[in-house]
CSV table of C-alpha atoms and ligand atoms in Angstrom, one decimal:
chain,number,residue,atom,x,y,z
A,187,MET,CA,38.8,-66.6,-21.4
A,188,LYS,CA,36.6,-64.9,-24.1
A,189,ALA,CA,33.6,-66.3,-22.1
A,190,GLY,CA,35.0,-64.7,-18.9
A,191,ILE,CA,35.5,-61.3,-20.5
A,192,SER,CA,32.0,-61.4,-21.8
A,193,ALA,CA,30.4,-62.3,-18.6
A,194,LYS,CA,32.2,-59.5,-16.9
A,195,GLN,CA,31.3,-57.0,-19.8
A,196,HIS,CA,27.7,-58.2,-19.2
A,197,VAL,CA,27.8,-57.6,-15.3
A,198,LYS,CA,29.4,-54.2,-16.2
A,199,SER,CA,26.6,-53.1,-19.0
A,200,GLY,CA,24.1,-54.3,-16.1
A,201,ILE,CA,25.4,-51.8,-13.6
A,202,VAL,CA,25.6,-49.1,-16.2
A,203,ALA,CA,22.0,-49.8,-17.2
A,204,MET,CA,21.1,-49.6,-13.6
A,205,HIS,CA,22.5,-46.3,-12.9
A,206,HIS,CA,20.8,-45.0,-16.2
A,207,MET,CA,17.7,-46.0,-14.7
A,208,ARG,CA,18.4,-44.5,-11.6
A,209,ALA,CA,19.5,-41.3,-13.2
A,210,VAL,CA,16.3,-41.3,-15.5
A,211,GLY,CA,14.3,-41.8,-12.2
A,212,PHE,CA,15.9,-39.0,-10.4
A,213,LEU,CA,15.3,-36.7,-13.3
A,214,VAL,CA,11.6,-37.6,-13.7
A,215,VAL,CA,11.1,-36.7,-9.9
A,216,ALA,CA,13.0,-33.6,-10.3
A,217,ALA,CA,10.9,-32.6,-13.4
A,218,ALA,CA,7.7,-33.4,-11.1
A,219,LEU,CA,9.0,-31.1,-8.4
A,220,CYS,CA,9.8,-28.4,-10.7
A,221,VAL,CA,6.3,-28.8,-12.3
A,222,ALA,CA,4.7,-28.5,-8.8
A,223,ALA,CA,6.8,-25.7,-7.7
A,224,SER,CA,6.6,-23.6,-10.8
A,225,ALA,CA,2.7,-23.8,-10.6
A,226,ASP,CA,3.2,-22.3,-7.3
A,227,PHE,CA,5.7,-19.9,-8.5
A,228,LEU,CA,3.6,-18.6,-11.4
A,229,ALA,CA,0.4,-18.3,-9.2
A,230,MET,CA,2.2,-15.2,-7.6
A,231,TRP,CA,2.1,-13.5,-10.9
A,232,SER,CA,-1.7,-14.1,-11.5
A,233,PRO,CA,-3.8,-10.8,-10.8
A,234,ASP,CA,-5.7,-10.6,-7.4
A,235,GLU,CA,-9.5,-10.3,-7.7
A,236,PHE,CA,-11.3,-7.4,-6.3
A,237,HIS,CA,-15.3,-6.8,-6.4
A,238,PRO,CA,-15.8,-3.1,-6.6
A,239,SER,CA,-19.1,-1.6,-5.0
A,240,PRO,CA,-21.9,-0.7,-7.6
A,241,ALA,CA,-20.9,3.0,-7.2
A,242,LEU,CA,-17.6,2.2,-9.4
A,243,THR,CA,-17.4,4.5,-12.5
A,244,ARG,CA,-14.4,2.7,-14.4
A,245,ILE,CA,-11.1,1.0,-13.5
A,246,ASP,CA,-8.2,2.6,-14.9
A,247,SER,CA,-4.4,1.7,-15.0
A,248,LEU,CA,-1.6,3.6,-13.6
A,249,SER,CA,0.1,3.5,-17.1
A,250,ARG,CA,-2.3,6.0,-18.1
A,251,TYR,CA,-0.1,8.6,-16.2
A,252,CYS,CA,3.2,7.2,-17.2
A,253,PRO,CA,2.8,5.2,-20.5
A,254,SER,CA,6.2,3.2,-20.3
A,255,LEU,CA,4.4,1.2,-17.2
A,256,ARG,CA,2.2,-0.4,-19.7
A,257,GLY,CA,3.0,-4.1,-19.9
A,258,THR,CA,5.2,-4.1,-16.7
A,259,ARG,CA,4.4,-5.7,-13.4
A,260,ALA,CA,4.3,-2.2,-11.9
A,261,ASP,CA,1.3,-1.2,-13.9
A,262,THR,CA,-1.5,-1.3,-11.4
A,263,ARG,CA,-5.5,-1.0,-11.2
A,264,ILE,CA,-7.0,2.5,-10.1
A,265,PHE,CA,-10.5,2.0,-9.0
A,266,VAL,CA,-12.3,5.3,-9.8
A,267,TYR,CA,-15.7,6.3,-8.1
A,268,GLU,CA,-17.5,9.6,-9.2
A,269,GLY,CA,-20.5,11.1,-7.5
A,270,ALA,CA,-23.6,12.5,-9.1
A,271,ALA,CA,-22.4,16.1,-8.2
A,272,SER,CA,-19.1,17.6,-8.6
A,273,GLY,CA,-16.8,17.9,-5.4
A,274,PRO,CA,-13.4,17.5,-4.3
A,275,THR,CA,-11.1,14.5,-5.3
A,276,LEU,CA,-9.5,12.0,-2.9
A,277,LEU,CA,-6.8,9.4,-3.7
A,278,VAL,CA,-6.4,6.5,-1.3
A,279,LEU,CA,-3.2,4.2,-1.8
A,280,GLY,CA,-3.0,0.7,0.0
A,281,GLY,CA,-0.1,-1.7,-0.9
A,282,THR,CA,2.8,0.8,-1.1
A,283,HIS,CA,4.7,-1.9,1.0
A,284,PRO,CA,3.0,-5.1,0.3
A,285,ASN,CA,4.0,-6.6,3.6
A,286,GLU,CA,1.7,-4.1,5.6
A,287,PRO,CA,-1.5,-5.9,4.8
A,288,ALA,CA,-4.0,-3.6,6.7
A,289,GLY,CA,-3.2,-0.6,4.3
A,290,PHE,CA,-4.0,-3.0,1.3
A,291,MET,CA,-7.1,-4.5,3.1
A,292,ALA,CA,-8.6,-1.0,4.1
A,293,ALA,CA,-8.1,0.2,0.3
A,294,THR,CA,-10.0,-3.0,-0.5
A,295,VAL,CA,-12.7,-2.7,1.8
A,296,LEU,CA,-13.1,1.1,0.8
A,297,LEU,CA,-13.3,-0.1,-2.7
A,298,GLU,CA,-15.8,-2.8,-2.2
A,299,ASN,CA,-18.3,-0.8,0.2
A,300,ILE,CA,-18.1,2.7,-1.0
A,301,ILE,CA,-21.2,4.8,-1.9
A,302,ILE,CA,-20.3,8.4,-3.0
A,303,ARG,CA,-22.6,11.2,-3.5
A,304,THR,CA,-20.5,14.1,-4.6
A,305,GLY,CA,-16.8,14.3,-5.4
A,306,ARG,CA,-14.4,11.9,-6.7
A,307,VAL,CA,-12.4,9.0,-5.0
A,308,PHE,CA,-9.4,7.1,-6.8
A,309,ILE,CA,-8.3,3.9,-5.0
A,310,ILE,CA,-5.1,2.1,-5.7
A,311,PRO,CA,-5.1,-0.9,-3.6
A,312,GLN,CA,-1.8,-2.5,-4.8
A,313,ALA,CA,0.3,0.8,-5.3
A,314,CYS,CA,3.6,-1.3,-5.3
A,315,ALA,CA,2.0,-4.1,-7.6
A,316,SER,CA,5.6,-5.7,-8.5
A,317,GLY,CA,6.1,-6.1,-4.6
A,318,PHE,CA,3.2,-8.4,-4.3
A,319,THR,CA,5.0,-11.1,-6.4
A,320,CYS,CA,7.5,-11.8,-4.0
A,321,THR,CA,8.5,-11.8,-0.3
A,322,ASP,CA,11.2,-10.6,1.7
A,323,PRO,CA,14.4,-12.9,2.1
A,324,LEU,CA,15.1,-14.3,5.6
A,325,GLU,CA,11.4,-13.3,7.0
A,326,GLY,CA,9.7,-16.6,6.7
A,327,SER,CA,6.7,-14.7,5.5
A,328,PRO,CA,3.7,-16.5,4.1
A,329,GLN,CA,2.8,-15.7,0.4
A,330,THR,CA,-0.8,-15.5,1.2
A,331,PHE,CA,-3.6,-15.1,3.9
A,332,SER,CA,-7.2,-16.0,3.6
A,333,LEU,CA,-10.5,-14.9,5.2
A,334,GLN,CA,-13.7,-16.6,5.2
A,335,THR,CA,-16.1,-14.3,3.7
A,336,GLN,CA,-20.0,-14.8,3.7
A,337,SER,CA,-19.9,-16.2,0.1
A,338,GLY,CA,-16.6,-18.1,0.5
A,339,LYS,CA,-13.1,-18.1,1.3
A,340,ARG,CA,-10.9,-15.5,-0.2
A,341,ILE,CA,-6.9,-15.4,-0.7
A,342,PHE,CA,-5.2,-12.3,-0.3
A,343,ARG,CA,-1.4,-12.0,-1.1
A,344,PHE,CA,1.3,-10.9,1.4
A,345,GLY,CA,4.1,-9.4,-0.4
A,346,GLY,CA,7.6,-8.0,0.1
A,347,ARG,CA,8.4,-4.3,1.1
A,348,ALA,CA,9.7,-3.2,-2.2
A,349,ALA,CA,9.5,-4.2,-6.1
A,350,ASN,CA,10.7,-7.6,-7.0
A,351,VAL,CA,14.4,-7.9,-8.0
A,352,VAL,CA,13.0,-10.0,-11.1
A,353,ASP,CA,11.4,-6.7,-12.2
A,354,GLN,CA,14.4,-4.1,-11.3
A,355,TRP,CA,17.8,-5.4,-11.0
A,356,PRO,CA,20.6,-5.0,-9.9
A,357,ASP,CA,20.4,-2.8,-6.9
A,358,PRO,CA,23.2,0.0,-6.7
A,359,LEU,CA,25.4,-0.1,-3.7
A,360,VAL,CA,24.1,3.4,-2.7
A,361,TYR,CA,20.6,4.6,-3.8
A,362,LEU,CA,20.8,8.5,-4.8
A,363,HIS,CA,17.2,9.8,-4.6
A,364,TYR,CA,16.2,11.9,-7.5
A,365,PRO,CA,16.2,15.1,-7.4
A,366,SER,CA,17.6,15.6,-4.0
A,367,GLY,CA,20.8,13.6,-4.4
A,368,GLN,CA,20.1,12.0,-0.7
A,369,GLN,CA,22.0,8.7,-0.1
A,370,LEU,CA,20.2,5.7,1.1
A,371,SER,CA,21.2,2.1,1.2
A,372,GLY,CA,21.1,0.3,-2.4
A,373,ASN,CA,17.9,-1.9,-1.7
A,374,GLU,CA,15.9,1.3,-1.1
A,375,THR,CA,16.0,2.1,-4.7
A,376,ARG,CA,13.1,-0.4,-5.1
A,377,ASN,CA,10.9,1.2,-2.2
A,378,LEU,CA,8.3,3.1,-3.5
A,379,ASN,CA,8.1,5.4,-0.6
A,380,ARG,CA,11.5,6.6,-1.1
A,381,ALA,CA,11.1,7.2,-4.9
A,382,TYR,CA,8.6,10.3,-5.1
A,383,PRO,CA,8.1,12.7,-7.0
A,384,GLY,CA,9.8,10.1,-9.3
A,385,ARG,CA,11.0,10.3,-12.9
A,386,GLN,CA,9.7,9.2,-16.5
A,387,ASP,CA,12.7,7.8,-17.5
A,388,GLY,CA,14.1,6.3,-14.2
A,389,SER,CA,13.8,3.0,-12.7
A,390,LEU,CA,10.5,1.0,-12.5
A,391,THR,CA,9.9,2.1,-9.1
A,392,GLU,CA,10.8,5.9,-9.9
A,393,GLN,CA,8.4,5.5,-13.0
A,394,THR,CA,5.6,4.3,-10.6
A,395,ALA,CA,6.1,7.1,-8.3
A,396,PHE,CA,6.2,9.6,-11.3
A,397,ALA,CA,2.9,8.1,-12.5
A,398,ILE,CA,1.1,8.6,-9.0
A,399,VAL,CA,2.6,12.2,-9.0
A,400,SER,CA,1.2,12.9,-12.5
A,401,LEU,CA,-2.2,11.4,-11.4
A,402,ILE,CA,-2.4,13.9,-8.5
A,403,ARG,CA,-1.7,16.7,-10.8
A,404,GLU,CA,-3.7,15.8,-13.8
A,405,GLU,CA,-6.9,14.8,-11.6
A,406,HIS,CA,-6.5,17.7,-9.4
A,407,VAL,CA,-6.6,15.6,-6.2
A,408,ASP,CA,-7.2,17.6,-3.1
A,409,LEU,CA,-6.5,15.1,-0.6
A,410,ALA,CA,-4.1,11.8,-0.6
A,411,VAL,CA,-3.8,9.2,1.8
A,412,ASP,CA,-1.4,6.6,1.9
A,413,LEU,CA,-1.9,3.5,4.2
A,414,HIS,CA,0.8,1.8,5.8
A,415,GLU,CA,1.8,-0.3,8.8
A,416,ALA,CA,5.0,-0.6,10.9
A,417,ALA,CA,6.3,-3.0,13.8
A,418,PRO,CA,4.6,-2.6,16.9
A,419,GLU,CA,8.1,-1.4,18.5
A,420,ILE,CA,8.2,1.4,16.1
A,421,PRO,CA,7.7,4.8,17.6
A,422,ILE,CA,5.5,6.0,14.7
A,423,ILE,CA,2.5,3.6,15.0
A,424,ASN,CA,-1.2,4.5,15.0
A,425,ALA,CA,-0.2,7.6,13.7
A,426,ILE,CA,-1.2,10.3,11.0
A,427,VAL,CA,2.0,11.6,9.3
A,428,THR,CA,1.4,15.0,7.3
A,429,HIS,CA,3.2,17.7,5.4
A,430,GLU,CA,2.9,21.1,6.9
A,431,LYS,CA,-0.1,21.9,4.8
A,432,GLY,CA,-2.2,19.2,6.4
A,433,ARG,CA,-1.1,20.1,10.0
A,434,GLU,CA,-4.3,21.7,11.1
A,435,LEU,CA,-6.6,19.4,9.4
A,436,ALA,CA,-4.9,16.4,10.7
A,437,ALA,CA,-4.8,17.9,14.3
A,438,ASN,CA,-8.5,18.4,14.1
A,439,ALA,CA,-8.9,14.7,12.9
A,440,VAL,CA,-6.7,13.4,15.8
A,441,LEU,CA,-8.9,15.5,18.2
A,442,ASN,CA,-12.2,14.1,16.7
A,443,LEU,CA,-10.9,10.6,16.8
A,444,GLU,CA,-9.9,10.9,20.4
A,445,PHE,CA,-13.5,11.8,21.2
A,446,GLU,CA,-14.5,8.6,19.6
A,447,ASN,CA,-11.7,6.9,21.7
A,448,LEU,CA,-9.3,6.2,19.2
A,449,GLN,CA,-5.9,7.4,20.0
A,450,PHE,CA,-3.7,8.6,17.1
A,451,ALA,CA,-0.4,10.3,17.3
A,452,LEU,CA,0.2,13.4,14.9
A,453,GLU,CA,3.6,13.5,13.3
A,454,LEU,CA,5.0,15.9,10.9
A,455,SER,CA,6.8,15.1,7.7
A,456,PRO,CA,10.4,16.0,8.3
A,457,ALA,CA,11.3,18.5,5.6
A,458,ASN,CA,14.9,17.2,4.9
A,459,PHE,CA,14.0,13.4,4.8
A,460,HIS,CA,13.2,13.0,0.9
A,461,GLY,CA,11.3,10.4,-1.4
A,462,LEU,CA,8.3,10.0,1.0
A,463,SER,CA,4.7,10.4,-0.1
A,464,HIS,CA,3.8,12.9,2.7
A,465,ARG,CA,6.8,15.2,2.0
A,466,GLU,CA,7.2,14.8,-2.0
A,467,TRP,CA,3.7,14.8,-2.8
A,468,GLY,CA,3.2,17.9,-0.7
A,469,ASP,CA,6.3,19.8,-2.1
A,470,TRP,CA,5.5,18.9,-5.9
A,471,THR,CA,1.8,19.1,-6.3
A,472,PRO,CA,-1.1,21.2,-4.7
A,473,VAL,CA,-2.3,18.0,-2.9
A,474,ILE,CA,-2.7,17.9,1.1
A,475,PRO,CA,-0.9,14.6,1.7
A,476,PHE,CA,-1.2,12.0,4.6
A,477,LEU,CA,0.3,8.9,5.6
A,478,MET,CA,-1.3,6.6,8.2
A,479,GLU,CA,0.4,3.9,10.2
A,480,THR,CA,-1.0,1.0,12.1
A,481,SER,CA,0.7,-1.5,14.3
A,482,ASN,CA,1.7,-4.8,12.6
A,483,PRO,CA,3.2,-7.7,14.4
A,484,ILE,CA,4.4,-9.5,11.7
A,485,GLN,CA,6.9,-6.8,10.8
A,486,GLY,CA,8.2,-6.7,14.2
A,487,ARG,CA,11.7,-8.1,15.3
A,488,LEU,CA,10.3,-9.5,18.5
A,489,ARG,CA,7.8,-11.7,17.0
A,490,GLY,CA,7.8,-15.5,17.2
A,491,THR,CA,6.2,-17.8,14.9
A,492,THR,CA,5.7,-16.0,11.3
A,493,SER,CA,2.2,-17.1,10.3
A,494,GLU,CA,-1.1,-16.4,8.3
A,495,GLN,CA,-2.4,-16.3,11.7
A,496,LEU,CA,-0.4,-13.7,13.0
A,497,ILE,CA,-1.3,-11.5,10.1
A,498,VAL,CA,-5.0,-11.9,10.7
A,499,ASP,CA,-5.2,-12.3,14.5
A,500,GLY,CA,-2.0,-10.1,15.3
A,501,VAL,CA,-1.6,-12.2,18.6
A,502,ASP,CA,2.2,-12.8,19.4
A,503,PRO,CA,3.4,-14.2,22.7
A,504,TRP,CA,6.6,-12.2,22.6
A,505,TYR,CA,4.8,-9.1,22.2
A,506,LEU,CA,2.7,-9.9,25.1
A,507,ILE,CA,5.5,-10.4,27.4
A,508,ALA,CA,7.0,-6.8,25.9
A,509,GLY,CA,3.6,-5.5,26.8
A,510,ARG,CA,3.4,-6.7,30.4
A,511,LEU,CA,7.0,-5.3,30.9
A,512,GLY,CA,5.6,-2.0,29.8
A,513,THR,CA,8.2,-1.6,26.9
A,514,MET,CA,5.5,-0.9,24.4
A,515,ARG,CA,4.3,2.6,23.5
A,516,ILE,CA,0.8,1.1,22.7
A,517,THR,CA,-1.3,-1.3,24.9
A,518,TYR,CA,-0.6,-4.8,23.8
A,519,ASP,CA,-2.8,-7.2,25.5
A,520,GLU,CA,-4.1,-10.7,24.7
A,521,ALA,CA,-6.3,-9.5,22.1
A,522,GLY,CA,-3.3,-8.6,20.0
A,523,GLU,CA,-3.6,-6.4,17.0
A,524,SER,CA,-6.3,-8.0,14.8
A,525,LEU,CA,-6.1,-7.1,11.0
A,526,SER,CA,-9.9,-6.1,11.6
A,527,GLY,CA,-8.9,-3.5,14.3
A,528,ARG,CA,-5.9,-2.1,12.0
A,529,VAL,CA,-8.1,-1.6,8.9
A,530,GLY,CA,-10.9,-0.3,11.1
A,531,ARG,CA,-8.2,2.3,12.2
A,532,HIS,CA,-7.3,3.1,8.9
A,533,LEU,CA,-10.9,3.7,7.9
A,534,GLN,CA,-12.2,5.6,10.8
A,535,ALA,CA,-9.1,7.8,10.6
A,536,LEU,CA,-9.9,8.4,6.9
A,537,ARG,CA,-13.5,9.4,7.6
A,538,ALA,CA,-12.2,11.8,10.2
A,539,LEU,CA,-10.0,13.5,7.5
A,540,VAL,CA,-12.8,13.8,5.3
A,541,ASP,CA,-15.3,15.0,7.6
A,542,VAL,CA,-12.5,17.9,9.0
A,543,TYR,CA,-12.1,18.6,5.2
A,544,ASN,CA,-15.7,19.0,4.6
A,545,GLU,CA,-16.1,21.1,7.6
A,546,GLU,CA,-13.4,23.6,6.3
A,547,HIS,CA,-15.2,23.5,2.5
A,548,PRO,CA,-18.9,23.4,3.3
A,549,ASP,CA,-19.6,24.6,-0.2
A,550,SER,CA,-17.5,21.6,-1.8
A,551,ALA,CA,-17.9,18.5,0.2
A,552,LEU,CA,-16.9,14.9,-0.5
A,553,VAL,CA,-19.8,13.1,0.6
A,554,LEU,CA,-19.3,9.3,0.9
A,555,GLU,CA,-21.0,6.4,2.9
A,556,GLY,CA,-20.8,2.9,3.4
A,557,LEU,CA,-17.5,2.9,5.0
A,558,PRO,CA,-17.3,0.7,8.3
A,559,GLY,CA,-15.5,2.2,11.3
A,560,TYR,CA,-13.3,0.9,13.9
A,561,GLY,CA,-16.3,-0.3,16.1
A,562,GLU,CA,-18.1,-1.9,13.4
A,563,LEU,CA,-14.9,-3.8,12.0
A,564,THR,CA,-13.7,-4.9,15.3
A,565,ALA,CA,-17.2,-6.0,16.4
A,566,ARG,CA,-18.1,-8.1,13.1
A,567,GLY,CA,-14.6,-8.6,11.5
A,568,VAL,CA,-13.0,-7.4,8.2
A,569,HIS,CA,-14.3,-10.6,6.6
A,570,GLN,CA,-17.8,-9.3,6.7
A,571,TYR,CA,-17.0,-6.5,4.6
A,572,LEU,CA,-15.4,-8.3,1.7
A,573,ARG,CA,-17.8,-9.0,-1.4
B,219,ZN,ZN1,5.1,1.2,4.9
């Protein structure tokens, strides 16, 4: 009897030991998966590499204009270029919306190729730096995309539309814009382009907006350009949006671009839609502001496969069908909307705005060189202009 019990206990303890071993095995596998996943996750926080042109004067931080940003993931680099002679000051923002890669890439090509003779240029390629550390939920977006440059492969980040919830949380049910009191949906509270003019003691996004507006004021910026993209079906694409102050300058630039066979729509900033760069920079500072939009299939609702290739080539079969059916406002054919072409549009339009400004201010011109235009970028590819 005693021997029987001990045999049963023996079998039971064997089963328990087997369960323990299996549990330990599962824990080891789970720990290994966690380590692998956390390496991938932590890589999202590492800073991106930029290779500024030899014309670079200094690299600054946005926190210089709002010290409370120091040490936060909203602090971001400002690449400053100063010519040998004085002249006007230009500010260029990419990455206000990190899921609009042509804006960020146009700023990157600018900072890696610019030659400056007179005046000053401030370039912020990742205006919403926190948004580059995440992607938008339910979009299936890739975290990165890569380009093969002459000296090797470069990987660039593809982010979300707004600041990371890890950095600013929770969202209110309704976002009240400061100071207008305009009401928007709660998640817009993390959208930098709904936060201007911002406030020093506000949310992280409002502090970022405040810092950019302070930079414009303190550095006496004359022209400021915010580079964006939008879904191909959105009416405002391949467009320059401007404040009343920039209407004439932008109209002349659009006309000049037309002569260069590049069509741009001219849109006026609505006076009662608050928080946007082209409205608030113009209302709160002396700057002449512009916002530019290109057409980005990976943001579109009609798109099929959401991939790295769609970011770079911009070819989507569903947009091709929409194009053939004549439902698009732009020409969308087999060539798609390539990243090179979209970056080219931004840079050619930027050159056109600076050229018109210089014609209007012959005594104080901003003389820039080294910037590839639409023709060069589409012929050679954006990868040829990255160091
Ligand atoms: Zn945008």
